[in-house]
Amino acid sequence: MPGNVLIVDDIATNRIILRVKLAAAFYQVTQVQSGQQALTYLKTHQPDLVFVASHLPDMTGLELCSKIAARTLGRRLPILMTARRMDAALRIAALQAGAVDVLALPIDDVMLQARLRGLMRSRDTTEEQYLRDETTRALCFADAARPYALAARIAFISSSFSKAEAVRSGLPKRWRAKACCHTGASFWSSVDDGPAPDVCVVTIDARAPTKGLRLLAGLRSLPGTRHAAILAAVEGSNPQCGADALDLGANDLIDEDADRQEMILRLDRLIAQKNMADRVRQSVERGLRAALTDPLTGLYNRRYAMPHLGRMADIAVSSGRGFAVMVADLDHFKTINDRHGHAAGDAVLMEVAQRLRDNVRPNDLVARIGGEEFLIAMPDTDKQQAQATASRLCRVVGTRPFAAPGTGVALPVTMSVGVAVGPRTAPGTPVEALLEQADRALYGAKACGRNQVTLSQTAA
């Protein structure tokens, strides 16, 4: 099912018509007749969206919206209000009470379905962040709630600067300071010159919408604006134009001539949603980094290093150039832990990682693949270059002692390195064999006295 929808309306005809429209799009529908019935239902059920009539037998629709918003404790349950008569005051009051929009009865089916699709898309982001927050709170390390930034960057884009300025007029000072006006052409030329906008307000002429809709689609396709919230300001009455804007990526709609207070409320909500989506992306990025990096040294771990090594090998085959694989191991590292403690051992590992990072090229890979074992992979490298680099890394580690924290003791540390140079085999050939060659070369370096480099016999 696309989603679960609750309809709150005491007029049976309204409920039936709306239920038929929703059922045709495969939504699962529940119907109640009063505000209290709705609140009772919400105690034990979690719908994806609620339709609330503006007038109910036991309370107003505005009161019910406020009660639902308060019960969800910041978890955004989208609310659409339905009303026989539309006016600016009702829309503003509904937005202030927590509704997403007010739809006029009878509801246009094209606009209804587009609205639902857009709300269901945004619901996923809200739900994901809610679950992440609940999990971190249960584990007792949740961050303090962060208010969203009101001083967001807003771009007003229209067919002319004067039209864009007319849409921007009347905004609070906190937004005007970071709001800019553009035509479509001037906006595209400015995208690479500064920070991306948080919100784009795009004017679309409903009588000739192609240009505005194409601009909106472009905003969603470019990396710099892909994650911006978009408010489509539609000139003229055309439900199909509004529906197309929502399906092409607009997060919300507003009439170009709407009251400024309504625009402020809609922008407030879009900025909050944008910050929520940013938090989700950042948490995913943090999770990926945690999965692919070693927490002590900050180097990549084996999980990342092996696929990266495989891609490096494929590129070497297609380009006809060699690549080098080195396995480095600290000599007598257990002695450091035994004599000076694990804090000293950790400090040595962190410093070794930093020295290795500082002494290879930007496109070389350095990873920690074991306790005191490191992998260095170098593209476009022959055996002479590899051996010279490995010898230099041994000197970088061995010539300067390491400080043991809290003791003042200078610890001498050396490193042994085994080197193998990538053969020119077919793409997709497993790289584990090459890593084993480097491992065998490392054992040879250890057997010959440590603190030295050995080239694998195959590479030699």
mmCIF file of C-alpha atoms in Angstrom, residues 2-199:
data_model
loop_
_atom_site.group_PDB
_atom_site.id
_atom_site.type_symbol
_atom_site.label_atom_id
_atom_site.label_comp_id
_atom_site.label_asym_id
_atom_site.label_seq_id
_atom_site.Cartn_x
_atom_site.Cartn_y
_atom_site.Cartn_z
ATOM 1 C CA PRO A 2 1.292 3.554 -0.746
ATOM 2 C CA GLY A 3 0.219 4.663 2.731
ATOM 3 C CA ASN A 4 -2.375 4.758 5.500
ATOM 4 C CA VAL A 5 -4.708 7.762 5.527
ATOM 5 C CA LEU A 6 -7.120 8.934 8.233
ATOM 6 C CA ILE A 7 -10.168 10.987 7.161
ATOM 7 C CA VAL A 8 -11.864 13.112 9.822
ATOM 8 C CA ASP A 9 -15.195 14.525 8.613
ATOM 9 C CA ASP A 10 -18.753 14.324 9.958
ATOM 10 C CA ILE A 11 -20.330 14.626 6.493
ATOM 11 C CA ALA A 12 -20.670 11.135 5.031
ATOM 12 C CA THR A 13 -20.699 12.335 1.416
ATOM 13 C CA ASN A 14 -17.347 14.081 1.821
ATOM 14 C CA ARG A 15 -15.821 10.992 3.415
ATOM 15 C CA ILE A 16 -17.118 8.646 0.724
ATOM 16 C CA ILE A 17 -15.919 10.811 -2.185
ATOM 17 C CA LEU A 18 -12.474 11.231 -0.670
ATOM 18 C CA ARG A 19 -12.240 7.531 0.237
ATOM 19 C CA VAL A 20 -13.048 6.544 -3.357
ATOM 20 C CA LYS A 21 -10.359 8.883 -4.711
ATOM 21 C CA LEU A 22 -7.780 7.501 -2.286
ATOM 22 C CA ALA A 23 -8.743 3.865 -2.755
ATOM 23 C CA ALA A 24 -8.320 4.274 -6.521
ATOM 24 C CA ALA A 25 -4.654 5.100 -5.817
ATOM 25 C CA PHE A 26 -4.398 2.104 -3.423
ATOM 26 C CA TYR A 27 -4.237 4.056 -0.169
ATOM 27 C CA GLN A 28 -5.563 2.297 2.924
ATOM 28 C CA VAL A 29 -8.280 4.532 4.398
ATOM 29 C CA THR A 30 -9.768 4.858 7.889
ATOM 30 C CA GLN A 31 -12.751 7.168 8.523
ATOM 31 C CA VAL A 32 -13.944 8.860 11.711
ATOM 32 C CA GLN A 33 -16.613 11.501 12.276
ATOM 33 C CA SER A 34 -15.301 13.686 15.102
ATOM 34 C CA GLY A 35 -12.160 15.198 16.499
ATOM 35 C CA GLN A 36 -12.282 13.077 19.650
ATOM 36 C CA GLN A 37 -12.614 9.873 17.600
ATOM 37 C CA ALA A 38 -9.556 10.954 15.638
ATOM 38 C CA LEU A 39 -7.508 11.597 18.781
ATOM 39 C CA THR A 40 -8.556 8.226 20.215
ATOM 40 C CA TYR A 41 -7.544 6.492 16.976
ATOM 41 C CA LEU A 42 -4.151 8.226 16.962
ATOM 42 C CA LYS A 43 -3.347 6.855 20.422
ATOM 43 C CA THR A 44 -2.965 3.355 18.979
ATOM 44 C CA HIS A 45 -2.392 3.902 15.241
ATOM 45 C CA GLN A 46 0.174 5.784 13.171
ATOM 46 C CA PRO A 47 -1.284 6.888 9.825
ATOM 47 C CA ASP A 48 0.943 8.469 7.216
ATOM 48 C CA LEU A 49 -1.391 11.402 6.615
ATOM 49 C CA VAL A 50 -4.584 12.934 8.041
ATOM 50 C CA PHE A 51 -7.405 14.770 6.267
ATOM 51 C CA VAL A 52 -9.261 17.104 8.638
ATOM 52 C CA ALA A 53 -12.492 18.923 7.797
ATOM 53 C CA SER A 54 -12.522 22.601 8.756
ATOM 54 C CA HIS A 55 -15.715 22.092 10.796
ATOM 55 C CA LEU A 56 -16.365 19.114 13.106
ATOM 56 C CA PRO A 57 -19.217 18.453 15.544
ATOM 57 C CA ASP A 58 -17.080 18.603 18.706
ATOM 58 C CA MET A 59 -14.265 21.004 17.787
ATOM 59 C CA THR A 60 -12.977 23.058 14.885
ATOM 60 C CA GLY A 61 -10.568 21.605 12.369
ATOM 61 C CA LEU A 62 -7.990 24.136 13.540
ATOM 62 C CA GLU A 63 -8.267 22.873 17.127
ATOM 63 C CA LEU A 64 -7.828 19.283 15.987
ATOM 64 C CA CYS A 65 -4.758 20.219 13.913
ATOM 65 C CA SER A 66 -3.205 21.857 16.975
ATOM 66 C CA LYS A 67 -3.958 18.836 19.168
ATOM 67 C CA ILE A 68 -2.482 16.399 16.633
ATOM 68 C CA ALA A 69 0.655 18.526 16.208
ATOM 69 C CA ALA A 70 1.102 18.684 19.998
ATOM 70 C CA ARG A 71 0.659 14.916 20.405
ATOM 71 C CA THR A 72 3.268 14.019 17.805
ATOM 72 C CA LEU A 73 5.956 15.852 19.839
ATOM 73 C CA GLY A 74 7.708 17.267 16.790
ATOM 74 C CA ARG A 75 7.243 14.174 14.648
ATOM 75 C CA ARG A 76 5.651 15.631 11.543
ATOM 76 C CA LEU A 77 2.355 13.911 10.730
ATOM 77 C CA PRO A 78 1.183 15.661 7.538
ATOM 78 C CA ILE A 79 -2.283 17.194 7.890
ATOM 79 C CA LEU A 80 -4.394 18.395 4.970
ATOM 80 C CA MET A 81 -7.440 20.458 5.837
ATOM 81 C CA THR A 82 -10.523 20.432 3.608
ATOM 82 C CA ALA A 83 -12.945 23.354 3.420
ATOM 83 C CA ARG A 84 -15.981 24.462 1.407
ATOM 84 C CA ARG A 85 -14.911 28.080 1.320
ATOM 85 C CA MET A 86 -11.316 29.134 0.838
ATOM 86 C CA ASP A 87 -9.832 32.383 2.095
ATOM 87 C CA ALA A 88 -6.377 33.641 3.041
ATOM 88 C CA ALA A 89 -7.221 33.847 6.747
ATOM 89 C CA LEU A 90 -8.181 30.161 6.904
ATOM 90 C CA ARG A 91 -5.019 29.056 5.074
ATOM 91 C CA ILE A 92 -2.812 31.088 7.393
ATOM 92 C CA ALA A 93 -4.607 29.821 10.505
ATOM 93 C CA ALA A 94 -4.361 26.222 9.263
ATOM 94 C CA LEU A 95 -0.629 26.540 8.572
ATOM 95 C CA GLN A 96 -0.112 28.041 12.028
ATOM 96 C CA ALA A 97 -2.056 25.148 13.573
ATOM 97 C CA GLY A 98 0.176 22.566 11.906
ATOM 98 C CA ALA A 99 -1.569 21.745 8.616
ATOM 99 C CA VAL A 100 0.426 21.410 5.423
ATOM 100 C CA ASP A 101 -2.255 22.952 3.207
ATOM 101 C CA VAL A 102 -5.959 23.600 2.791
ATOM 102 C CA LEU A 103 -7.745 21.933 -0.129
ATOM 103 C CA ALA A 104 -11.016 23.296 -1.476
ATOM 104 C CA LEU A 105 -14.021 20.980 -1.845
ATOM 105 C CA PRO A 106 -14.663 19.378 -4.239
ATOM 106 C CA ILE A 107 -10.984 18.397 -4.366
ATOM 107 C CA ASP A 108 -9.325 18.356 -7.780
ATOM 108 C CA ASP A 109 -8.156 14.768 -8.288
ATOM 109 C CA VAL A 110 -4.957 15.667 -10.200
ATOM 110 C CA MET A 111 -3.820 18.070 -7.491
ATOM 111 C CA LEU A 112 -4.822 15.654 -4.727
ATOM 112 C CA GLN A 113 -2.724 12.781 -6.058
ATOM 113 C CA ALA A 114 0.297 15.026 -6.697
ATOM 114 C CA ARG A 115 0.038 16.431 -3.166
ATOM 115 C CA LEU A 116 -0.118 12.943 -1.691
ATOM 116 C CA ARG A 117 2.889 11.733 -3.668
ATOM 117 C CA GLY A 118 4.955 14.699 -2.518
ATOM 118 C CA LEU A 119 3.947 14.307 1.129
ATOM 119 C CA MET A 120 4.690 10.593 1.119
ATOM 120 C CA ARG A 121 8.172 11.288 -0.271
ATOM 121 C CA SER A 122 8.958 13.812 2.445
ATOM 122 C CA ARG A 123 7.461 11.509 5.091
ATOM 123 C CA ASP A 124 10.267 8.990 4.550
ATOM 124 C CA THR A 125 12.936 11.540 5.466
ATOM 125 C CA THR A 126 11.040 12.656 8.563
ATOM 126 C CA GLU A 127 10.414 9.087 9.681
ATOM 127 C CA GLU A 128 14.074 8.110 9.214
ATOM 128 C CA GLN A 129 15.336 11.017 11.297
ATOM 129 C CA TYR A 130 12.713 10.335 13.968
ATOM 130 C CA LEU A 131 13.834 6.712 14.258
ATOM 131 C CA ARG A 132 17.515 7.729 14.400
ATOM 132 C CA ASP A 133 16.778 10.283 17.127
ATOM 133 C CA GLU A 134 14.800 7.721 19.128
ATOM 134 C CA THR A 135 17.620 5.182 18.868
ATOM 135 C CA THR A 136 20.342 7.588 19.952
ATOM 136 C CA ARG A 137 18.115 8.841 22.781
ATOM 137 C CA ALA A 138 17.592 5.257 23.977
ATOM 138 C CA LEU A 139 21.364 4.764 23.959
ATOM 139 C CA CYS A 140 21.776 7.957 26.025
ATOM 140 C CA PHE A 141 24.028 9.804 23.611
ATOM 141 C CA ALA A 142 21.534 11.845 21.607
ATOM 142 C CA ASP A 143 22.618 15.330 20.611
ATOM 143 C CA ALA A 144 20.708 18.221 22.086
ATOM 144 C CA ALA A 145 17.852 19.324 19.860
ATOM 145 C CA ARG A 146 19.114 21.885 17.377
ATOM 146 C CA PRO A 147 16.768 24.653 16.236
ATOM 147 C CA TYR A 148 16.659 25.085 12.499
ATOM 148 C CA ALA A 149 18.342 28.111 11.004
ATOM 149 C CA LEU A 150 15.987 30.971 10.191
ATOM 150 C CA ALA A 151 18.737 32.879 8.374
ATOM 151 C CA ALA A 152 18.609 30.476 5.458
ATOM 152 C CA ARG A 153 19.794 31.311 1.939
ATOM 153 C CA ILE A 154 16.765 31.849 -0.312
ATOM 154 C CA ALA A 155 16.842 32.353 -4.087
ATOM 155 C CA PHE A 156 13.822 33.966 -5.770
ATOM 156 C CA ILE A 157 13.814 33.003 -9.440
ATOM 157 C CA SER A 158 11.391 34.451 -11.989
ATOM 158 C CA SER A 159 11.208 35.549 -15.622
ATOM 159 C CA SER A 160 12.460 39.016 -14.645
ATOM 160 C CA PHE A 161 14.236 40.655 -11.725
ATOM 161 C CA SER A 162 11.205 42.847 -11.026
ATOM 162 C CA LYS A 163 8.919 39.815 -10.715
ATOM 163 C CA ALA A 164 11.390 38.061 -8.443
ATOM 164 C CA GLU A 165 11.661 41.170 -6.280
ATOM 165 C CA ALA A 166 7.860 41.422 -6.098
ATOM 166 C CA VAL A 167 7.676 37.865 -4.767
ATOM 167 C CA ARG A 168 10.442 38.592 -2.257
ATOM 168 C CA SER A 169 8.893 41.855 -1.016
ATOM 169 C CA GLY A 170 7.530 41.881 2.494
ATOM 170 C CA LEU A 171 9.796 39.166 3.883
ATOM 171 C CA PRO A 172 11.331 39.563 7.364
ATOM 172 C CA LYS A 173 14.778 41.096 7.675
ATOM 173 C CA ARG A 174 16.262 37.778 8.830
ATOM 174 C CA TRP A 175 15.567 36.384 5.348
ATOM 175 C CA ARG A 176 16.122 39.464 3.210
ATOM 176 C CA ALA A 177 19.729 39.550 4.407
ATOM 177 C CA LYS A 178 20.413 36.273 2.618
ATOM 178 C CA ALA A 179 17.748 36.415 -0.098
ATOM 179 C CA CYS A 180 18.677 37.114 -3.704
ATOM 180 C CA CYS A 181 16.646 37.638 -6.875
ATOM 181 C CA HIS A 182 17.415 36.022 -10.221
ATOM 182 C CA THR A 183 16.155 35.342 -13.651
ATOM 183 C CA GLY A 184 16.666 31.767 -14.820
ATOM 184 C CA ALA A 185 19.776 32.718 -16.796
ATOM 185 C CA SER A 186 21.374 34.723 -13.975
ATOM 186 C CA PHE A 187 20.699 31.954 -11.483
ATOM 187 C CA TRP A 188 22.444 29.269 -13.532
ATOM 188 C CA SER A 189 25.460 31.529 -14.021
ATOM 189 C CA SER A 190 25.685 32.113 -10.247
ATOM 190 C CA VAL A 191 25.335 28.493 -9.101
ATOM 191 C CA ASP A 192 29.097 27.823 -9.019
ATOM 192 C CA ASP A 193 30.048 31.193 -7.518
ATOM 193 C CA GLY A 194 28.840 30.719 -3.962
ATOM 194 C CA PRO A 195 27.077 28.488 -1.462
ATOM 195 C CA ALA A 196 23.982 26.673 -2.706
ATOM 196 C CA PRO A 197 20.604 28.101 -1.635
ATOM 197 C CA ASP A 198 18.644 26.341 1.075
ATOM 198 C CA VAL A 199 15.329 27.243 -0.565
#
